[in-house]
XYZ file of N, CA and C in Angstrom:
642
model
N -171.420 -126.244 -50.506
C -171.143 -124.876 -50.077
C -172.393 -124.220 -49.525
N -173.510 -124.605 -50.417
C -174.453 -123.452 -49.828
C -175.704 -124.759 -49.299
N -176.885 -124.411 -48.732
C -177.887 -125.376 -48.108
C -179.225 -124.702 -48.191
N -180.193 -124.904 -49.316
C -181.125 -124.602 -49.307
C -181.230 -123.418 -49.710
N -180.584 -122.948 -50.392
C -180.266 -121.584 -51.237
C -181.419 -121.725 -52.129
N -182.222 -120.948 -52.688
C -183.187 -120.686 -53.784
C -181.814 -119.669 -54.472
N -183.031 -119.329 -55.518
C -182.443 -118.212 -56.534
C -183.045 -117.254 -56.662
N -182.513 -116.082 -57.134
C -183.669 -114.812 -57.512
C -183.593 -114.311 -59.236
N -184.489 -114.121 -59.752
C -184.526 -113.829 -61.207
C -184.247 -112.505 -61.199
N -184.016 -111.751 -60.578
C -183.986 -110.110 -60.358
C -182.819 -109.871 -58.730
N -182.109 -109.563 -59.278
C -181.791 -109.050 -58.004
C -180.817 -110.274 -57.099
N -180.220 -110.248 -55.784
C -179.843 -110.840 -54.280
C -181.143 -111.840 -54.296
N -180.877 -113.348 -53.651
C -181.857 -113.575 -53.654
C -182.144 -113.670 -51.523
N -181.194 -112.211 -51.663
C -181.870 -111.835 -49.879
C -181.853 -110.060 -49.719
N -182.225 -109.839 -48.474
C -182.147 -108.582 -48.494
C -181.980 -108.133 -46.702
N -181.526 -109.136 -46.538
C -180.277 -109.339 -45.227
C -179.414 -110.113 -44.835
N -178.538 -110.389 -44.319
C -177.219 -111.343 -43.742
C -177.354 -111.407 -42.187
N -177.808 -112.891 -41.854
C -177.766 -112.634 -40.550
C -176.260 -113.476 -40.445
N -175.149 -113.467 -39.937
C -174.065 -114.273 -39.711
C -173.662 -114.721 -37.893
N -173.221 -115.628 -38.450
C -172.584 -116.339 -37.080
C -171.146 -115.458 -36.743
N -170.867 -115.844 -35.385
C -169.208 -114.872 -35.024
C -168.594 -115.971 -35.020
N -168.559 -117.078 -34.001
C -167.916 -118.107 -33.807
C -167.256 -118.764 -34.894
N -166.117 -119.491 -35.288
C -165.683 -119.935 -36.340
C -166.333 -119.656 -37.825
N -166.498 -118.540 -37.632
C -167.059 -117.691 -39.076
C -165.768 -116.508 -38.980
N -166.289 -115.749 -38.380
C -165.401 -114.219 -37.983
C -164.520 -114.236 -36.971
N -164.874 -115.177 -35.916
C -163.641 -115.307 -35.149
C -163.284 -116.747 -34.673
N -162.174 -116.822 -34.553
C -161.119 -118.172 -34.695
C -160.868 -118.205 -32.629
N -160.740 -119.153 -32.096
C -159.819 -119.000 -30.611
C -158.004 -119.600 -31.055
N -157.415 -119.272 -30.533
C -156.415 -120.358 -30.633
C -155.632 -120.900 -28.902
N -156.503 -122.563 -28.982
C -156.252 -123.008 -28.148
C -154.535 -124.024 -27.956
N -153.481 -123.646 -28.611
C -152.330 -123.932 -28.262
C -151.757 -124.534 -27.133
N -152.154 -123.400 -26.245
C -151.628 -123.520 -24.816
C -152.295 -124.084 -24.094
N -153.480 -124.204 -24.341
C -154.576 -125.494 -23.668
C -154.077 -126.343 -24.061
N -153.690 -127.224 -24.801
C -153.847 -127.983 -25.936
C -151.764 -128.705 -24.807
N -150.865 -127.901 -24.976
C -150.221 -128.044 -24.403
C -150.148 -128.631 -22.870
N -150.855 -127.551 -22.268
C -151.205 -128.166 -20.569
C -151.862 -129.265 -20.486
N -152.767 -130.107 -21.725
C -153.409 -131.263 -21.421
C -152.482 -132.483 -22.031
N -151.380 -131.968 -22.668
C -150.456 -133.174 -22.905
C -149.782 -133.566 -21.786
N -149.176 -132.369 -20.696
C -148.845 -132.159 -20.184
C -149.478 -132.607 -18.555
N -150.496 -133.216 -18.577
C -151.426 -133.490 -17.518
C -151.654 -135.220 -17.890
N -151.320 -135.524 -18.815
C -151.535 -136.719 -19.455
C -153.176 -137.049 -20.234
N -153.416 -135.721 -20.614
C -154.764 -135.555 -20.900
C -155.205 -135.604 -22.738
N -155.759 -136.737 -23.315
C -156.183 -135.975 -24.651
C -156.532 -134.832 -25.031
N -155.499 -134.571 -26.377
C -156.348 -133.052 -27.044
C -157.765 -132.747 -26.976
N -157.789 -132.081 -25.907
C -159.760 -131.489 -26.468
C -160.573 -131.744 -25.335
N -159.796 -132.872 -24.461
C -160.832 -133.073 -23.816
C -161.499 -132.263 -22.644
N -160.513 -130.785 -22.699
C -161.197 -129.657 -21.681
C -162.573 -129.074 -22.851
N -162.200 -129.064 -23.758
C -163.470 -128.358 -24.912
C -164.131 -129.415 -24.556
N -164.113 -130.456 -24.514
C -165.422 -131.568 -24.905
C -166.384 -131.629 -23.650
N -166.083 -131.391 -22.415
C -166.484 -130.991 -21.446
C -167.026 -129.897 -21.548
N -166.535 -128.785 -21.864
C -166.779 -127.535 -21.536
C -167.681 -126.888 -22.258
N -168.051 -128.020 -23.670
C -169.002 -127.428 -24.924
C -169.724 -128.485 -24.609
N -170.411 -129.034 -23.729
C -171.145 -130.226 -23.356
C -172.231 -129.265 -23.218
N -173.557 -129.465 -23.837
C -174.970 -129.075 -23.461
C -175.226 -128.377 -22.249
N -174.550 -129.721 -21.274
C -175.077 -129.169 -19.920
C -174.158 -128.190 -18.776
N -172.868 -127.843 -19.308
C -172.081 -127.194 -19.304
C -172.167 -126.023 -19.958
N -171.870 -126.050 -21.327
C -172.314 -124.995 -22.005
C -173.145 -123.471 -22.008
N -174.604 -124.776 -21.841
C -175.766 -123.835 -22.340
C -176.085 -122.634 -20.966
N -175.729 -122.993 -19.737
C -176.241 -122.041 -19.077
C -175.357 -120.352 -19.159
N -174.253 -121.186 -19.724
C -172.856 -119.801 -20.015
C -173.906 -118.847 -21.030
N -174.122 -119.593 -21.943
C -174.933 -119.022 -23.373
C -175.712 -118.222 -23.429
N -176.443 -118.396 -22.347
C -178.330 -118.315 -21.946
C -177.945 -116.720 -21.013
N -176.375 -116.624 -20.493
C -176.693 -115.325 -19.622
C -176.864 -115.676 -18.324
N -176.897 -117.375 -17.778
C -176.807 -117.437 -16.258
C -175.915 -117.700 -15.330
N -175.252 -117.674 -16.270
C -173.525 -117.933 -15.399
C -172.678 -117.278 -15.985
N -171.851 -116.443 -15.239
C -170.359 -116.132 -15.455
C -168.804 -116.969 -16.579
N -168.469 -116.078 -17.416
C -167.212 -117.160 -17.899
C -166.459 -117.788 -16.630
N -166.528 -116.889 -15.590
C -165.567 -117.827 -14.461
C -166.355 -118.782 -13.855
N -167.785 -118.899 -13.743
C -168.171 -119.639 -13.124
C -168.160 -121.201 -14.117
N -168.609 -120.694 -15.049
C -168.142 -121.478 -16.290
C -166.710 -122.701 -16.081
N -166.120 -121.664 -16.374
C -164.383 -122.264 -16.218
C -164.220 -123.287 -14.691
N -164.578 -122.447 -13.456
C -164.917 -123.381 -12.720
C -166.073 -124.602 -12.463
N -166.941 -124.745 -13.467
C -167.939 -125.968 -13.650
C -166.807 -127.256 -14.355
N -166.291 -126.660 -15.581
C -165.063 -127.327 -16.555
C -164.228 -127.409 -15.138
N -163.614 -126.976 -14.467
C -162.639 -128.114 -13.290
C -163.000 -128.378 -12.505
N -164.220 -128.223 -12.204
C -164.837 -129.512 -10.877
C -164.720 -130.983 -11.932
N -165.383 -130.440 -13.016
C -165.247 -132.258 -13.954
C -163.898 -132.733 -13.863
N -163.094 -131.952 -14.363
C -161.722 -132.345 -14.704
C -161.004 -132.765 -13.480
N -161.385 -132.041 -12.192
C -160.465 -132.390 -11.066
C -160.071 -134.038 -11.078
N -161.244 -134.826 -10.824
C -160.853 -136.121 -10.213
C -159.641 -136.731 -11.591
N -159.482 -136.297 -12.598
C -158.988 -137.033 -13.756
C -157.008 -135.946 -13.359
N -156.995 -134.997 -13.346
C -155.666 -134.757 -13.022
C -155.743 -134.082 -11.827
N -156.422 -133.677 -10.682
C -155.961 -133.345 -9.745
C -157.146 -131.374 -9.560
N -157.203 -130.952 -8.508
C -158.120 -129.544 -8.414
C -156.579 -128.681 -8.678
N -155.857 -128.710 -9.028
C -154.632 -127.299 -9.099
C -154.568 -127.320 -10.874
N -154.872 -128.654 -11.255
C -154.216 -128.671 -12.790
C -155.968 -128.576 -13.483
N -157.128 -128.867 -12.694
C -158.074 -128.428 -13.288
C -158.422 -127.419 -13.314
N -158.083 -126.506 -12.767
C -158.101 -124.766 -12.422
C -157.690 -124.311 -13.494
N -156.182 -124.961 -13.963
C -155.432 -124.265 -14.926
C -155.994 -124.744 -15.927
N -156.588 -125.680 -15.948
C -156.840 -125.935 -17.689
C -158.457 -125.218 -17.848
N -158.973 -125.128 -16.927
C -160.402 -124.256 -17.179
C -159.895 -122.817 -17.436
N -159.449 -122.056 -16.330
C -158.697 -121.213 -17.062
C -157.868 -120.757 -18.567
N -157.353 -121.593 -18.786
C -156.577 -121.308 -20.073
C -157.945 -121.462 -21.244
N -159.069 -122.487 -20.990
C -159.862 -122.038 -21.958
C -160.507 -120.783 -21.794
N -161.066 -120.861 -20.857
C -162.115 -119.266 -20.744
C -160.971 -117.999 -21.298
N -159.729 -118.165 -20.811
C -158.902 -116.464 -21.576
C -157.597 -117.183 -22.900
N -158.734 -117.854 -23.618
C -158.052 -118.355 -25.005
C -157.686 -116.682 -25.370
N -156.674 -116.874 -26.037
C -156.494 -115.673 -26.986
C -157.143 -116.045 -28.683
N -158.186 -114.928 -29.128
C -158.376 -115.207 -30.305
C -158.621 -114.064 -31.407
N -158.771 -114.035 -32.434
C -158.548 -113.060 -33.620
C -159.623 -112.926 -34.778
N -159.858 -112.707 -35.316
C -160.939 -111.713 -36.346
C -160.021 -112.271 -37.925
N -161.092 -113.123 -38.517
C -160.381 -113.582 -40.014
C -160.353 -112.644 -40.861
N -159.836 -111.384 -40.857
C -160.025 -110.614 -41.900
C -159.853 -110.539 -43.238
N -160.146 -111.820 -43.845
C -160.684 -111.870 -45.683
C -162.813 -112.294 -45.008
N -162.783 -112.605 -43.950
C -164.316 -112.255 -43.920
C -164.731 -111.312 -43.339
N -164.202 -110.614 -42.235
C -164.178 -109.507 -42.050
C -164.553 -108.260 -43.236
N -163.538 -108.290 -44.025
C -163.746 -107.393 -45.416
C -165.220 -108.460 -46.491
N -165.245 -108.809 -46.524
C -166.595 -109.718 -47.270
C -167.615 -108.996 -46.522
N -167.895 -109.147 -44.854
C -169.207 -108.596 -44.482
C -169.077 -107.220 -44.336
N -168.211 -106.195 -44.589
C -168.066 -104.961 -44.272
C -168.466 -104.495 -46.015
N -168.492 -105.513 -47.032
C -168.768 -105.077 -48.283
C -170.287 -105.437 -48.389
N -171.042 -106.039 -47.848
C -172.443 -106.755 -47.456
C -172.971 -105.827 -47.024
N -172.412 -105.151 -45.263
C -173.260 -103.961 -44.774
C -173.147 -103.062 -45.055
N -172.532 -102.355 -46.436
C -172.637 -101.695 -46.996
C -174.413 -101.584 -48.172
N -174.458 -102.818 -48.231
C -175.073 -102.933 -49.414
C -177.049 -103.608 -49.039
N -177.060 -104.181 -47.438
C -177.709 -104.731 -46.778
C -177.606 -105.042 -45.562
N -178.787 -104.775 -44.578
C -178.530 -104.944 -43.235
C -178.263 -106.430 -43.007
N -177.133 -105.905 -41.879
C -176.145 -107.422 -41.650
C -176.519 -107.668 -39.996
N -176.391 -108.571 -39.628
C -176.831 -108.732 -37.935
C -175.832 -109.936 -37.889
N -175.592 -109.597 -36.977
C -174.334 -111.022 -36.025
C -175.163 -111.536 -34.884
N -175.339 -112.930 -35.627
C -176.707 -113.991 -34.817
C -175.450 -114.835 -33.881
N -175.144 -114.731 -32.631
C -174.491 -115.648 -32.085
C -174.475 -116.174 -30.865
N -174.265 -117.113 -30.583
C -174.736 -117.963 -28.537
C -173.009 -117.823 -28.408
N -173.177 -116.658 -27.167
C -172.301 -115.535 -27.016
C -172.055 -116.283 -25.120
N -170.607 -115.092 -24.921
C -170.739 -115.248 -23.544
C -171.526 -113.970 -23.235
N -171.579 -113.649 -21.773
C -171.808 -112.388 -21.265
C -170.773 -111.110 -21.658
N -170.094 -111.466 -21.863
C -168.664 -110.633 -22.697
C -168.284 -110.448 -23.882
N -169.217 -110.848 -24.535
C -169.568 -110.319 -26.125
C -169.001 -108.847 -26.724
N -169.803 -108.010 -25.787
C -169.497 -106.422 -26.270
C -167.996 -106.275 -26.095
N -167.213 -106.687 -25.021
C -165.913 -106.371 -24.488
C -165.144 -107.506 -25.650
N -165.571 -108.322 -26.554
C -164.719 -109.235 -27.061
C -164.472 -108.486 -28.244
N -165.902 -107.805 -29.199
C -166.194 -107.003 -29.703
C -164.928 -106.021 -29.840
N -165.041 -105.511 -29.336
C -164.038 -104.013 -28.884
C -162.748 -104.434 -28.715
N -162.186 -105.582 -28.222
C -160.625 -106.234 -28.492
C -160.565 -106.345 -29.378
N -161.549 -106.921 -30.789
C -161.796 -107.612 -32.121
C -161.554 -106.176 -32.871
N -161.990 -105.170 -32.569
C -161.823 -103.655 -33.198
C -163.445 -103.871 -34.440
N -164.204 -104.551 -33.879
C -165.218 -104.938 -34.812
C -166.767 -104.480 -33.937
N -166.885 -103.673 -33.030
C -167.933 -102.869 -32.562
C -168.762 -102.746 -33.610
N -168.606 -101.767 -34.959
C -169.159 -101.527 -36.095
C -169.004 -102.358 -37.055
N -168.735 -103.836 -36.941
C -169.422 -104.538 -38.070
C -170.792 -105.056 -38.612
N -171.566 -104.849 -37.671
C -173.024 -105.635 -37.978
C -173.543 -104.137 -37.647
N -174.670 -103.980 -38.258
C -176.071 -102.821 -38.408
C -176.198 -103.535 -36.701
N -176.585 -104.594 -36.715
C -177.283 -105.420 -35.440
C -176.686 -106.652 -34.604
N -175.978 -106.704 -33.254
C -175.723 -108.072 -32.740
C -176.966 -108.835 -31.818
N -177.472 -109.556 -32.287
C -178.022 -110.790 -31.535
C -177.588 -112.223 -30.766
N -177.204 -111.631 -29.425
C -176.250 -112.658 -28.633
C -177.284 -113.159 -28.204
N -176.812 -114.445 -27.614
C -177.765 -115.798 -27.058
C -177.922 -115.342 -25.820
N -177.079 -114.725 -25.149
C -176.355 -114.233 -23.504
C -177.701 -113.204 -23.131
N -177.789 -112.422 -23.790
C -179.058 -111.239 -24.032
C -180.158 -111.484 -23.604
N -180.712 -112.119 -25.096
C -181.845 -112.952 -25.098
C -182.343 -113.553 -24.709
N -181.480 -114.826 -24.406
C -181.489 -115.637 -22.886
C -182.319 -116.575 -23.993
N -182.117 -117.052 -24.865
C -182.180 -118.172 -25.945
C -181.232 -118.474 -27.142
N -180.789 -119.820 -27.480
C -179.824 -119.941 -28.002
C -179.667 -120.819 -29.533
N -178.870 -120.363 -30.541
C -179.379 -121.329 -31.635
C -179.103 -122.729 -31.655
N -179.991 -124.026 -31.983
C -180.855 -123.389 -33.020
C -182.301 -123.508 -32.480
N -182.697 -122.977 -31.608
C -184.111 -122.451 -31.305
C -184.246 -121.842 -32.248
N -185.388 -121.756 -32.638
C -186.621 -120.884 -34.126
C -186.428 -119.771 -33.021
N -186.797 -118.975 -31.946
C -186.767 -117.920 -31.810
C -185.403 -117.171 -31.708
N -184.307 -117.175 -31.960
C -183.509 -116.886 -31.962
C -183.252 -116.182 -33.493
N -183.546 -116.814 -34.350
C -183.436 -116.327 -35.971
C -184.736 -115.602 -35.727
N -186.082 -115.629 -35.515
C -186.906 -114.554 -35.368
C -186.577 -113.102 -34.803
N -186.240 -112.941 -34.106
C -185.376 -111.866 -33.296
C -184.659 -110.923 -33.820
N -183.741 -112.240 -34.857
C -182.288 -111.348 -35.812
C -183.082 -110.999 -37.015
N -184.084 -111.815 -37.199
C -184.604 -111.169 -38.348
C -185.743 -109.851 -38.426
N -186.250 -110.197 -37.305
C -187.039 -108.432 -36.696
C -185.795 -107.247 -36.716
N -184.945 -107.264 -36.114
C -184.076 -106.575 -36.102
C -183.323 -105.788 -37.518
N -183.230 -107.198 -38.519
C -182.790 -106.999 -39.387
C -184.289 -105.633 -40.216
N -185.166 -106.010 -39.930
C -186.525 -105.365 -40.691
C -186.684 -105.838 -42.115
N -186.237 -107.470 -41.963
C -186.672 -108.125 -43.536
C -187.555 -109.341 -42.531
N -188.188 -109.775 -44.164
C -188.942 -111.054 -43.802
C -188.006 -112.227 -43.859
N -188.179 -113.528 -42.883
C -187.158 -114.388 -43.079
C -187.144 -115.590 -44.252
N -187.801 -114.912 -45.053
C -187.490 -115.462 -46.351
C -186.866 -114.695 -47.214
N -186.209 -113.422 -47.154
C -185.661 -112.709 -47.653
C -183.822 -112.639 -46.924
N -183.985 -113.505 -45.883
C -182.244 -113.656 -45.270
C -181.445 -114.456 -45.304
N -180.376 -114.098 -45.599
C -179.665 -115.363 -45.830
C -178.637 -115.380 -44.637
N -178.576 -116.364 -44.321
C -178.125 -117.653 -42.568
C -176.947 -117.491 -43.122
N -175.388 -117.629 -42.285
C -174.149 -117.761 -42.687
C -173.980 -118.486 -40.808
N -173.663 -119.814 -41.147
C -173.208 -120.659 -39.834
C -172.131 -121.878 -40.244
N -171.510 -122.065 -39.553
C -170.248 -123.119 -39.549
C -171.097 -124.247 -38.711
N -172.105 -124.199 -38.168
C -172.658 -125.483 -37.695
C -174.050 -125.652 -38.817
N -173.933 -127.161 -39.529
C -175.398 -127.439 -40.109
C -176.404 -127.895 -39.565
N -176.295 -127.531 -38.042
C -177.549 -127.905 -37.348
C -178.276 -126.409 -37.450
N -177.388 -125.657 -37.244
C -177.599 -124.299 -37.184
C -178.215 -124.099 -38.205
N -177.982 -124.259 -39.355
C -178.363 -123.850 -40.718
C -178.911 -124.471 -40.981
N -179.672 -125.605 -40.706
C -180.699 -126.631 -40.731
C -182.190 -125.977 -40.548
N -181.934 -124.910 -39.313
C -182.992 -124.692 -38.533
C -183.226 -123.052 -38.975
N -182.231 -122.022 -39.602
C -182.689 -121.768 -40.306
C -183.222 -121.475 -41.451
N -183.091 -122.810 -42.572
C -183.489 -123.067 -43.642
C -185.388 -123.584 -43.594
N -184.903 -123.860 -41.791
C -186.668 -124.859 -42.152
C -187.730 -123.518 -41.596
N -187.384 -122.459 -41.642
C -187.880 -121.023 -40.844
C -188.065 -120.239 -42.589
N -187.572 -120.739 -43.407
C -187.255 -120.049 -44.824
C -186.554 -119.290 -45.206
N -185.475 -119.296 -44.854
C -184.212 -118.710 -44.781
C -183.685 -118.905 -45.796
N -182.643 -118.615 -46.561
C -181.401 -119.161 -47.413
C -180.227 -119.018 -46.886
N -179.760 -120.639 -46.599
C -178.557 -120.828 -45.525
C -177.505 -120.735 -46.489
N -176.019 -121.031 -45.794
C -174.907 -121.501 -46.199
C -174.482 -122.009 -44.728
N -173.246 -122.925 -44.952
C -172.727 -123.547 -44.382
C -171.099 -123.165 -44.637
N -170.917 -122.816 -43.324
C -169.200 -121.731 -44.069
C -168.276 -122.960 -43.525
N -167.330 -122.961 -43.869
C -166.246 -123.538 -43.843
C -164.746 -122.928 -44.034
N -164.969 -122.201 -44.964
C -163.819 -121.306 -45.713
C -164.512 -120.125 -46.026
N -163.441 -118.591 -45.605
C -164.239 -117.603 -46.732
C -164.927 -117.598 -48.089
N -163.766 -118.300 -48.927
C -164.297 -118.773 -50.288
C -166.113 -118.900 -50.202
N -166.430 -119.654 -49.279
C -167.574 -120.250 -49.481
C -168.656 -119.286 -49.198
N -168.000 -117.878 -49.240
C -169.514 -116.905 -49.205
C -169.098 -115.717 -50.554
N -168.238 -116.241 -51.152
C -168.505 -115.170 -52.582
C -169.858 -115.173 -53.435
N -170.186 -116.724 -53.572
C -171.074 -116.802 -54.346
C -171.975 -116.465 -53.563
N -172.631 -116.717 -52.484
C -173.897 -116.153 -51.611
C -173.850 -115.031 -51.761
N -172.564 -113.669 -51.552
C -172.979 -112.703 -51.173
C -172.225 -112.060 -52.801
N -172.884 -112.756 -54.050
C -172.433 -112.135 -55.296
C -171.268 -111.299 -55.258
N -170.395 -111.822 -54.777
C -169.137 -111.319 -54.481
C -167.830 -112.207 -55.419
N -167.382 -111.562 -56.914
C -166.344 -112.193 -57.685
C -165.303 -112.643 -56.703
N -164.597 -113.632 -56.599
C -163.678 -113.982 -56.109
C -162.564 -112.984 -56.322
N -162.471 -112.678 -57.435
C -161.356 -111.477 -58.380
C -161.323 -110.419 -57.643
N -162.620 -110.123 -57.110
C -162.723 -108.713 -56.151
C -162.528 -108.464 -55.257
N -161.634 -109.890 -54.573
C -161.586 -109.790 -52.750
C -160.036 -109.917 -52.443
């Protein structure tokens, strides 16, 4: 559940939350992708596996490309495999996934930034703020730290430096919440106290939160 967690004899053993958005707080649901590539004679995934490829990816992340330009990088690949009309559509259907806000973590970090500054550390599109504001979650973090912004992405060390200036703790006083353990790898080796989420469950105990109470 947790990765490199210390303990504190007194007290939280942090005195900020930097958290991830991506499969932490928000979910996509790719269905209808997922459909059009059966439908193309295409394996499940294989528009994501492309489209979350490094070299695909990272320039979306970084703030130098557009989600559409994006979506159109994902069907130039895809064209030669079903055709330029059905790679359009399947780049498309990823870039305007419809997706939603887990609200049993939702309520977990809204009981956190109550209690400690919280920052949302995430390699974002350029459309972050506007995803934000569909999510009805503008005011969940004290602080957002998008990758898109910054124009660096995790797990670069400067990226957790940043969220943790922001936060105004030292980063041995924060505790990391990421669904990737590369992510939380990198900031455990910065002195962090990570977790590795998987399930809400898996941040009661980090954020001394009774299970009974949620």
């Amino acid at each position: 559940m947790t990765h490199g967690v210390r303990t504190a004899t007194h007290g939280p053993a942090f005195d900020a939350v930097l958290c991830d958005l991506d499969n932490v707080v928000r979910f996509y649901d790719v269905r209808h992708l997922a459909a059009l590539e059966r439908a193309a004679g295409l394996p499940e995934g294989t528009t994501e596996d492309i489209a979350y490829a490094p070299e695909t990816d990272l320039p979306l992340l970084l703030g130098r490309i557009t989600l559409e330009e994006w979506a159109e990088t994902v069907a130039r690949a895809l064209a030669g495999r079903v055709g330029e009309a059905t790679a359009r559509e399947l780049g498309r259907a990823l870039a305007e996934a419809p997706f939603h806000a887990d609200e049993a973590v939702v309520a977990l970090l809204r009981r956190v930034r109550a209690r400690v500054p919280l920052v949302l550390v995430t390699n974002a599109t350029p459309r972050l703020a506007d995803d934000l504001a569909a999510l009805g979650l503008t005011d969940l973090a004290h602080h957002v730290v998008s990758s898109a912004v910054e124009g660096v992405a995790k797990p670069d060390p400067a990226i957790y430096r940043i969220a943790a200036a922001r936060a105004g703790v030292p980063m041995d006083r924060c505790l990391f919440v990421d669904d990737s353990r590369e992510n939380v790898d990198a900031a455990v080796a910065l002195g962090m106290t990570g977790v590795h989420f998987r399930q809400p469950s898996d941040l009661h105990g980090p954020f001394g939160i009774d299970r009974r109470e949620s």
